[in-house]
Amino acid sequence: FGSGHIVGKDIACSTDPAMSEQDFVGRVIGAASQGAVGAVVAASLSAVTEPLVNNMLVKRVSMMEAVRALDPEMIKKFLQTTLATNFIKFPFFEATNIIMQGVDLPPTARGAALGSVFCTITLPITNYRFRKSMNLPVTPGNLYQAYGPTVLRDIIYGIARNKVSVFLTNLNPSFASTMMGRVVNMFATVVAACVLSAPGNELRGYCLQPPDRKQSFGDFFQPVKFIRSTSVGAVIMGISLAIGTMATPQVEKMVGIMKEYLQKNPLSYVLIILFVLQQVMAMRRQSELVESMEKKK
């Protein structure tokens, strides 16, 4: 669950509380970095495939019809949306996943809690992105549209990620500890979780149909259409997080080196804070400059 190489470790077993806390922070940052790398890969792929998948999922059109409906200008604009939303959702899920591992709950309850929290917080982002991909208007009233089926999907996904990851790690622990094992296990885990949670996604698609083109329950739920709309999304997610997994060990190493350096050089904390403040002020000045130039036009 999360980074494949850390599954099965118990952070509570450390005899040194300080080391345990540092390890936990490093794991959270590592998981978030995995999500960040996955976010870039997924955004690049999703800018093209998500309008396709959403058209097939909601409008129930064929693959060729969805391809013909693609517009290069729309893809370019949608890439900005996918990057922005993925940089929130992917790191948030992976980091929250690691945090939830420290909660004393049965695996199924932990997965359900993770899915519920993730859906409730990020559904406005999900629906904003969906409506942008379909060129539909975005209003405050539709940001929590289809909450029921979406939270069901995310709960199933959270439980499946937990169960499948543990199963694959225990199946061959020595392979799971290698880089190839982490990548393969992550890909298989994410694809399996996406497929298992797909019925919730299909129900979400049914609820999101435009009223003027709404299909009946029997017409909407057909095996061929289900496979078509599920397979593309599952493969994109699997590839994205599998690639992200490769970055996690390096990030965790860097976090350890930085922590050691900062402990030896406390003044560095002040320099980091000043750097962040300078960046924030520079961004604010740039924003004001752009705004003033647009007003002059």
Tab-separated table of C-alpha atoms in Angstrom:
chain	number	residue	atom	x	y	z
A	1	PHE	CA	0.000	0.000	0.000
A	2	GLY	CA	1.720	3.211	-1.155
A	3	SER	CA	5.411	2.661	-1.862
A	4	GLY	CA	5.834	-1.076	-2.386
A	5	HIS	CA	9.218	-1.223	-0.646
A	6	ILE	CA	7.861	0.015	2.679
A	7	VAL	CA	4.888	-2.318	2.968
A	8	GLY	CA	5.142	-4.575	5.955
A	9	LYS	CA	7.394	-2.306	8.004
A	10	ASP	CA	6.046	-1.416	11.416
A	11	ILE	CA	7.117	2.072	12.415
A	12	ALA	CA	6.046	1.429	16.001
A	13	CYS	CA	8.666	-1.295	16.480
A	14	SER	CA	11.643	1.090	16.584
A	15	THR	CA	13.335	1.342	19.967
A	16	ASP	CA	14.352	4.959	19.311
A	17	PRO	CA	11.317	7.300	19.183
A	18	ALA	CA	13.319	10.057	17.475
A	19	MET	CA	14.548	7.683	14.758
A	20	SER	CA	11.046	6.296	14.384
A	21	GLU	CA	9.634	9.807	13.892
A	22	GLN	CA	12.333	10.688	11.338
A	23	ASP	CA	11.694	7.441	9.446
A	24	PHE	CA	7.961	8.156	9.419
A	25	VAL	CA	8.437	11.709	8.100
A	26	GLY	CA	10.821	10.407	5.440
A	27	ARG	CA	8.280	7.790	4.368
A	28	VAL	CA	5.501	10.377	4.104
A	29	ILE	CA	7.694	12.684	2.007
A	30	GLY	CA	8.837	9.720	-0.093
A	31	ALA	CA	5.247	8.680	-0.731
A	32	ALA	CA	4.278	12.247	-1.636
A	33	SER	CA	7.198	12.414	-4.082
A	34	GLN	CA	6.048	9.150	-5.641
A	35	GLY	CA	2.639	10.738	-6.093
A	36	ALA	CA	4.218	13.901	-7.548
A	37	VAL	CA	6.162	11.958	-10.193
A	38	GLY	CA	3.066	9.902	-10.924
A	39	ALA	CA	1.077	13.132	-11.197
A	40	VAL	CA	3.289	14.448	-14.028
A	41	VAL	CA	3.210	11.156	-15.943
A	42	ALA	CA	-0.537	10.731	-15.463
A	43	ALA	CA	-1.259	14.358	-16.389
A	44	SER	CA	0.655	14.015	-19.654
A	45	LEU	CA	-1.194	10.825	-20.554
A	46	SER	CA	-4.569	11.959	-19.217
A	47	ALA	CA	-4.589	15.201	-21.207
A	48	VAL	CA	-5.289	13.017	-24.251
A	49	THR	CA	-6.896	9.912	-22.798
A	50	GLU	CA	-9.177	11.383	-20.124
A	51	PRO	CA	-11.473	13.207	-22.570
A	52	LEU	CA	-11.596	9.899	-24.465
A	53	VAL	CA	-12.385	7.869	-21.334
A	54	ASN	CA	-14.965	10.359	-20.053
A	55	ASN	CA	-16.739	10.417	-23.410
A	56	MET	CA	-16.810	6.613	-23.467
A	57	LEU	CA	-17.817	6.438	-19.795
A	58	VAL	CA	-20.590	9.048	-19.754
A	59	LYS	CA	-21.744	9.385	-23.363
A	60	ARG	CA	-21.127	5.665	-24.104
A	61	VAL	CA	-19.697	6.418	-27.558
A	62	SER	CA	-17.264	4.116	-29.404
A	63	MET	CA	-13.484	4.569	-29.262
A	64	MET	CA	-13.354	5.943	-32.817
A	65	GLU	CA	-16.135	8.462	-32.109
A	66	ALA	CA	-14.288	9.646	-28.981
A	67	VAL	CA	-11.017	9.979	-30.942
A	68	ARG	CA	-12.737	12.054	-33.640
A	69	ALA	CA	-14.141	14.374	-30.962
A	70	LEU	CA	-10.630	15.252	-29.690
A	71	ASP	CA	-9.500	18.831	-30.234
A	72	PRO	CA	-5.737	19.709	-30.021
A	73	GLU	CA	-6.505	23.106	-28.469
A	74	MET	CA	-8.734	21.475	-25.853
A	75	ILE	CA	-5.991	18.923	-25.062
A	76	LYS	CA	-3.480	21.746	-24.536
A	77	LYS	CA	-5.805	23.583	-22.147
A	78	PHE	CA	-6.796	20.388	-20.343
A	79	LEU	CA	-3.116	19.548	-19.712
A	80	GLN	CA	-2.926	22.615	-17.448
A	81	THR	CA	-5.938	21.318	-15.510
A	82	THR	CA	-4.578	17.758	-15.206
A	83	LEU	CA	-1.184	18.963	-13.955
A	84	ALA	CA	-2.699	21.267	-11.341
A	85	THR	CA	-5.246	18.747	-10.028
A	86	ASN	CA	-2.849	15.764	-10.113
A	87	PHE	CA	-0.256	17.658	-8.073
A	88	ILE	CA	-2.883	17.921	-5.336
A	89	LYS	CA	-4.562	14.508	-5.569
A	90	PHE	CA	-1.667	12.091	-6.198
A	91	PRO	CA	0.754	13.247	-3.461
A	92	PHE	CA	-2.170	13.721	-1.049
A	93	PHE	CA	-3.398	10.136	-1.497
A	94	GLU	CA	0.067	8.549	-1.237
A	95	ALA	CA	1.067	10.624	1.822
A	96	THR	CA	-2.300	10.056	3.554
A	97	ASN	CA	-1.914	6.358	2.805
A	98	ILE	CA	1.378	6.236	4.740
A	99	ILE	CA	-0.076	8.277	7.616
A	100	MET	CA	-3.035	5.880	7.865
A	101	GLN	CA	-0.628	2.957	8.249
A	102	GLY	CA	0.186	4.345	11.695
A	103	VAL	CA	-3.503	4.239	12.742
A	104	ASP	CA	-4.447	1.197	14.818
A	105	LEU	CA	-7.266	-0.142	12.629
A	106	PRO	CA	-7.874	-3.426	10.783
A	107	PRO	CA	-6.608	-3.216	7.154
A	108	THR	CA	-10.128	-3.133	5.692
A	109	ALA	CA	-11.274	-0.355	8.032
A	110	ARG	CA	-8.058	1.569	7.328
A	111	GLY	CA	-8.631	1.342	3.584
A	112	ALA	CA	-12.260	2.424	3.981
A	113	ALA	CA	-11.256	5.410	6.123
A	114	LEU	CA	-8.595	6.417	3.605
A	115	GLY	CA	-11.066	6.242	0.701
A	116	SER	CA	-13.680	8.265	2.599
A	117	VAL	CA	-11.267	11.021	3.653
A	118	PHE	CA	-9.678	11.225	0.208
A	119	CYS	CA	-13.018	11.426	-1.618
A	120	THR	CA	-14.579	13.976	0.726
A	121	ILE	CA	-11.605	16.344	0.465
A	122	THR	CA	-10.785	15.967	-3.235
A	123	LEU	CA	-14.203	15.427	-4.875
A	124	PRO	CA	-14.552	19.129	-5.832
A	125	ILE	CA	-11.203	18.833	-7.654
A	126	THR	CA	-12.317	15.580	-9.326
A	127	ASN	CA	-15.607	17.054	-10.506
A	128	TYR	CA	-13.958	20.292	-11.646
A	129	ARG	CA	-11.538	18.277	-13.740
A	130	PHE	CA	-14.294	16.037	-15.114
A	131	ARG	CA	-16.425	18.962	-16.201
A	132	LYS	CA	-13.443	20.692	-17.813
A	133	SER	CA	-12.643	17.534	-19.805
A	134	MET	CA	-16.256	17.432	-21.038
A	135	ASN	CA	-16.439	21.206	-21.726
A	136	LEU	CA	-19.290	21.516	-19.212
A	137	PRO	CA	-19.943	24.586	-17.010
A	138	VAL	CA	-18.540	24.474	-13.463
A	139	THR	CA	-20.703	25.815	-10.621
A	140	PRO	CA	-20.478	25.426	-6.811
A	141	GLY	CA	-23.594	23.237	-6.956
A	142	ASN	CA	-21.986	20.498	-9.048
A	143	LEU	CA	-18.633	20.228	-7.240
A	144	TYR	CA	-20.030	17.490	-4.956
A	145	GLN	CA	-22.115	15.846	-7.669
A	146	ALA	CA	-22.246	11.999	-7.523
A	147	TYR	CA	-20.707	11.908	-4.015
A	148	GLY	CA	-22.256	8.509	-3.137
A	149	PRO	CA	-20.842	6.436	-6.008
A	150	THR	CA	-17.519	8.312	-5.878
A	151	VAL	CA	-16.947	7.626	-2.181
A	152	LEU	CA	-17.941	3.987	-2.785
A	153	ARG	CA	-15.354	3.781	-5.581
A	154	ASP	CA	-12.615	5.362	-3.448
A	155	ILE	CA	-13.363	3.133	-0.437
A	156	ILE	CA	-13.125	0.001	-2.601
A	157	TYR	CA	-9.930	1.353	-4.178
A	158	GLY	CA	-8.385	2.078	-0.764
A	159	ILE	CA	-9.219	-1.401	0.566
A	160	ALA	CA	-8.009	-3.083	-2.640
A	161	ARG	CA	-4.705	-1.165	-2.630
A	162	ASN	CA	-4.119	-2.331	0.941
A	163	LYS	CA	-5.034	-5.983	0.399
A	164	VAL	CA	-3.399	-6.517	-3.014
A	165	SER	CA	-0.148	-4.787	-2.031
A	166	VAL	CA	0.243	-6.889	1.127
A	167	PHE	CA	-0.615	-10.052	-0.833
A	168	LEU	CA	1.981	-9.377	-3.549
A	169	THR	CA	4.673	-8.421	-1.012
A	170	ASN	CA	4.100	-11.577	1.043
A	171	LEU	CA	3.995	-13.683	-2.132
A	172	ASN	CA	7.677	-13.002	-2.844
A	173	PRO	CA	9.322	-10.748	-0.217
A	174	SER	CA	12.800	-10.940	-1.791
A	175	PHE	CA	11.479	-9.812	-5.203
A	176	ALA	CA	9.363	-7.091	-3.551
A	177	SER	CA	12.497	-5.603	-1.967
A	178	THR	CA	14.149	-5.012	-5.368
A	179	MET	CA	13.547	-1.983	-7.601
A	180	MET	CA	11.976	-4.151	-10.300
A	181	GLY	CA	9.775	-5.819	-7.691
A	182	ARG	CA	8.584	-2.468	-6.350
A	183	VAL	CA	7.716	-1.227	-9.850
A	184	VAL	CA	5.959	-4.441	-10.922
A	185	ASN	CA	4.060	-4.780	-7.641
A	186	MET	CA	2.932	-1.153	-7.736
A	187	PHE	CA	1.703	-1.479	-11.324
A	188	ALA	CA	-0.158	-4.729	-10.563
A	189	THR	CA	-1.594	-3.347	-7.304
A	190	VAL	CA	-2.916	-0.129	-8.859
A	191	VAL	CA	-4.381	-1.855	-11.929
A	192	ALA	CA	-6.079	-4.472	-9.717
A	193	ALA	CA	-7.452	-1.754	-7.389
A	194	CYS	CA	-8.766	0.262	-10.356
A	195	VAL	CA	-10.485	-2.793	-11.857
A	196	LEU	CA	-12.000	-3.867	-8.519
A	197	SER	CA	-13.316	-0.350	-7.846
A	198	ALA	CA	-14.535	0.100	-11.443
A	199	PRO	CA	-18.212	-0.703	-10.670
A	200	GLY	CA	-18.283	2.381	-8.420
A	201	ASN	CA	-16.732	4.402	-11.230
A	202	GLU	CA	-19.350	3.131	-13.683
A	203	LEU	CA	-22.121	4.106	-11.258
A	204	ARG	CA	-20.497	7.534	-10.937
A	205	GLY	CA	-20.514	7.843	-14.749
A	206	TYR	CA	-24.194	6.913	-14.834
A	207	CYS	CA	-25.015	9.631	-12.265
A	208	LEU	CA	-22.965	12.245	-14.177
A	209	GLN	CA	-24.823	11.824	-17.480
A	210	PRO	CA	-26.218	15.053	-18.969
A	211	PRO	CA	-30.015	15.074	-18.352
A	212	ASP	CA	-30.824	15.645	-22.031
A	213	ARG	CA	-28.768	12.609	-23.128
A	214	LYS	CA	-29.318	10.278	-20.177
A	215	GLN	CA	-29.432	6.577	-21.076
A	216	SER	CA	-31.495	3.970	-19.263
A	217	PHE	CA	-29.837	1.717	-16.682
A	218	GLY	CA	-29.916	-1.265	-19.050
A	219	ASP	CA	-28.432	0.662	-21.991
A	220	PHE	CA	-25.701	2.274	-19.902
A	221	PHE	CA	-24.364	-0.837	-18.127
A	222	GLN	CA	-23.016	-3.141	-20.824
A	223	PRO	CA	-19.918	-5.384	-20.418
A	224	VAL	CA	-18.156	-4.137	-23.584
A	225	LYS	CA	-18.578	-0.495	-22.587
A	226	PHE	CA	-17.492	-1.312	-19.014
A	227	ILE	CA	-14.239	-2.962	-20.163
A	228	ARG	CA	-13.540	-0.184	-22.655
A	229	SER	CA	-13.901	2.655	-20.144
A	230	THR	CA	-12.084	0.821	-17.311
A	231	SER	CA	-8.996	-0.549	-19.067
A	232	VAL	CA	-7.547	2.786	-20.251
A	233	GLY	CA	-7.847	4.516	-16.863
A	234	ALA	CA	-6.431	1.527	-14.957
A	235	VAL	CA	-3.351	1.255	-17.196
A	236	ILE	CA	-2.646	5.017	-16.966
A	237	MET	CA	-2.807	4.940	-13.164
A	238	GLY	CA	-0.651	1.802	-13.011
A	239	ILE	CA	2.068	3.195	-15.293
A	240	SER	CA	2.090	6.578	-13.534
A	241	LEU	CA	2.545	5.268	-9.985
A	242	ALA	CA	4.935	2.500	-11.084
A	243	ILE	CA	7.229	5.176	-12.555
A	244	GLY	CA	6.718	7.281	-9.425
A	245	THR	CA	7.862	4.347	-7.282
A	246	MET	CA	11.330	4.517	-8.851
A	247	ALA	CA	11.824	8.037	-7.461
A	248	THR	CA	10.812	7.218	-3.883
A	249	PRO	CA	14.073	5.645	-2.536
A	250	GLN	CA	16.170	8.521	-3.892
A	251	VAL	CA	13.863	11.106	-2.309
A	252	GLU	CA	13.939	9.293	1.048
A	253	LYS	CA	17.764	9.267	0.880
A	254	MET	CA	17.811	13.001	0.163
A	255	VAL	CA	15.439	13.656	3.076
A	256	GLY	CA	17.764	11.737	5.411
A	257	ILE	CA	20.819	13.729	4.216
A	258	MET	CA	18.954	17.032	4.556
A	259	LYS	CA	17.758	16.197	8.074
A	260	GLU	CA	21.287	15.321	9.150
A	261	TYR	CA	22.660	18.537	7.642
A	262	LEU	CA	19.943	20.695	9.234
A	263	GLN	CA	20.580	19.166	12.658
A	264	LYS	CA	24.274	20.075	12.372
A	265	ASN	CA	23.523	23.555	10.948
A	266	PRO	CA	20.420	25.031	12.675
A	267	LEU	CA	20.936	28.368	10.862
A	268	SER	CA	19.894	26.580	7.653
A	269	TYR	CA	16.265	26.566	8.873
A	270	VAL	CA	16.290	30.385	8.855
A	271	LEU	CA	17.758	30.438	5.321
A	272	ILE	CA	15.076	28.047	4.063
A	273	ILE	CA	12.293	30.151	5.596
A	274	LEU	CA	13.752	33.334	4.069
A	275	PHE	CA	14.044	31.614	0.669
A	276	VAL	CA	10.396	30.481	0.786
A	277	LEU	CA	9.244	33.980	1.788
A	278	GLN	CA	11.281	35.503	-1.053
A	279	GLN	CA	9.696	33.092	-3.557
A	280	VAL	CA	6.184	33.889	-2.307
A	281	MET	CA	6.808	37.635	-2.547
A	282	ALA	CA	8.323	37.256	-6.045
A	283	MET	CA	5.279	35.300	-7.216
A	284	ARG	CA	2.974	37.942	-5.745
A	285	ARG	CA	4.886	40.747	-7.487
A	286	GLN	CA	4.775	38.856	-10.783
A	287	SER	CA	1.037	38.311	-10.421
A	288	GLU	CA	0.465	42.017	-9.718
A	289	LEU	CA	2.639	42.954	-12.720
A	290	VAL	CA	0.703	40.651	-15.061
A	291	GLU	CA	-2.599	41.994	-13.717
A	292	SER	CA	-1.546	45.628	-14.240
A	293	MET	CA	-0.377	44.872	-17.808
A	294	GLU	CA	-3.690	43.191	-18.629
A	295	LYS	CA	-5.580	46.228	-17.304
A	296	LYS	CA	-3.534	48.557	-19.553
A	297	LYS	CA	-4.513	46.438	-22.563
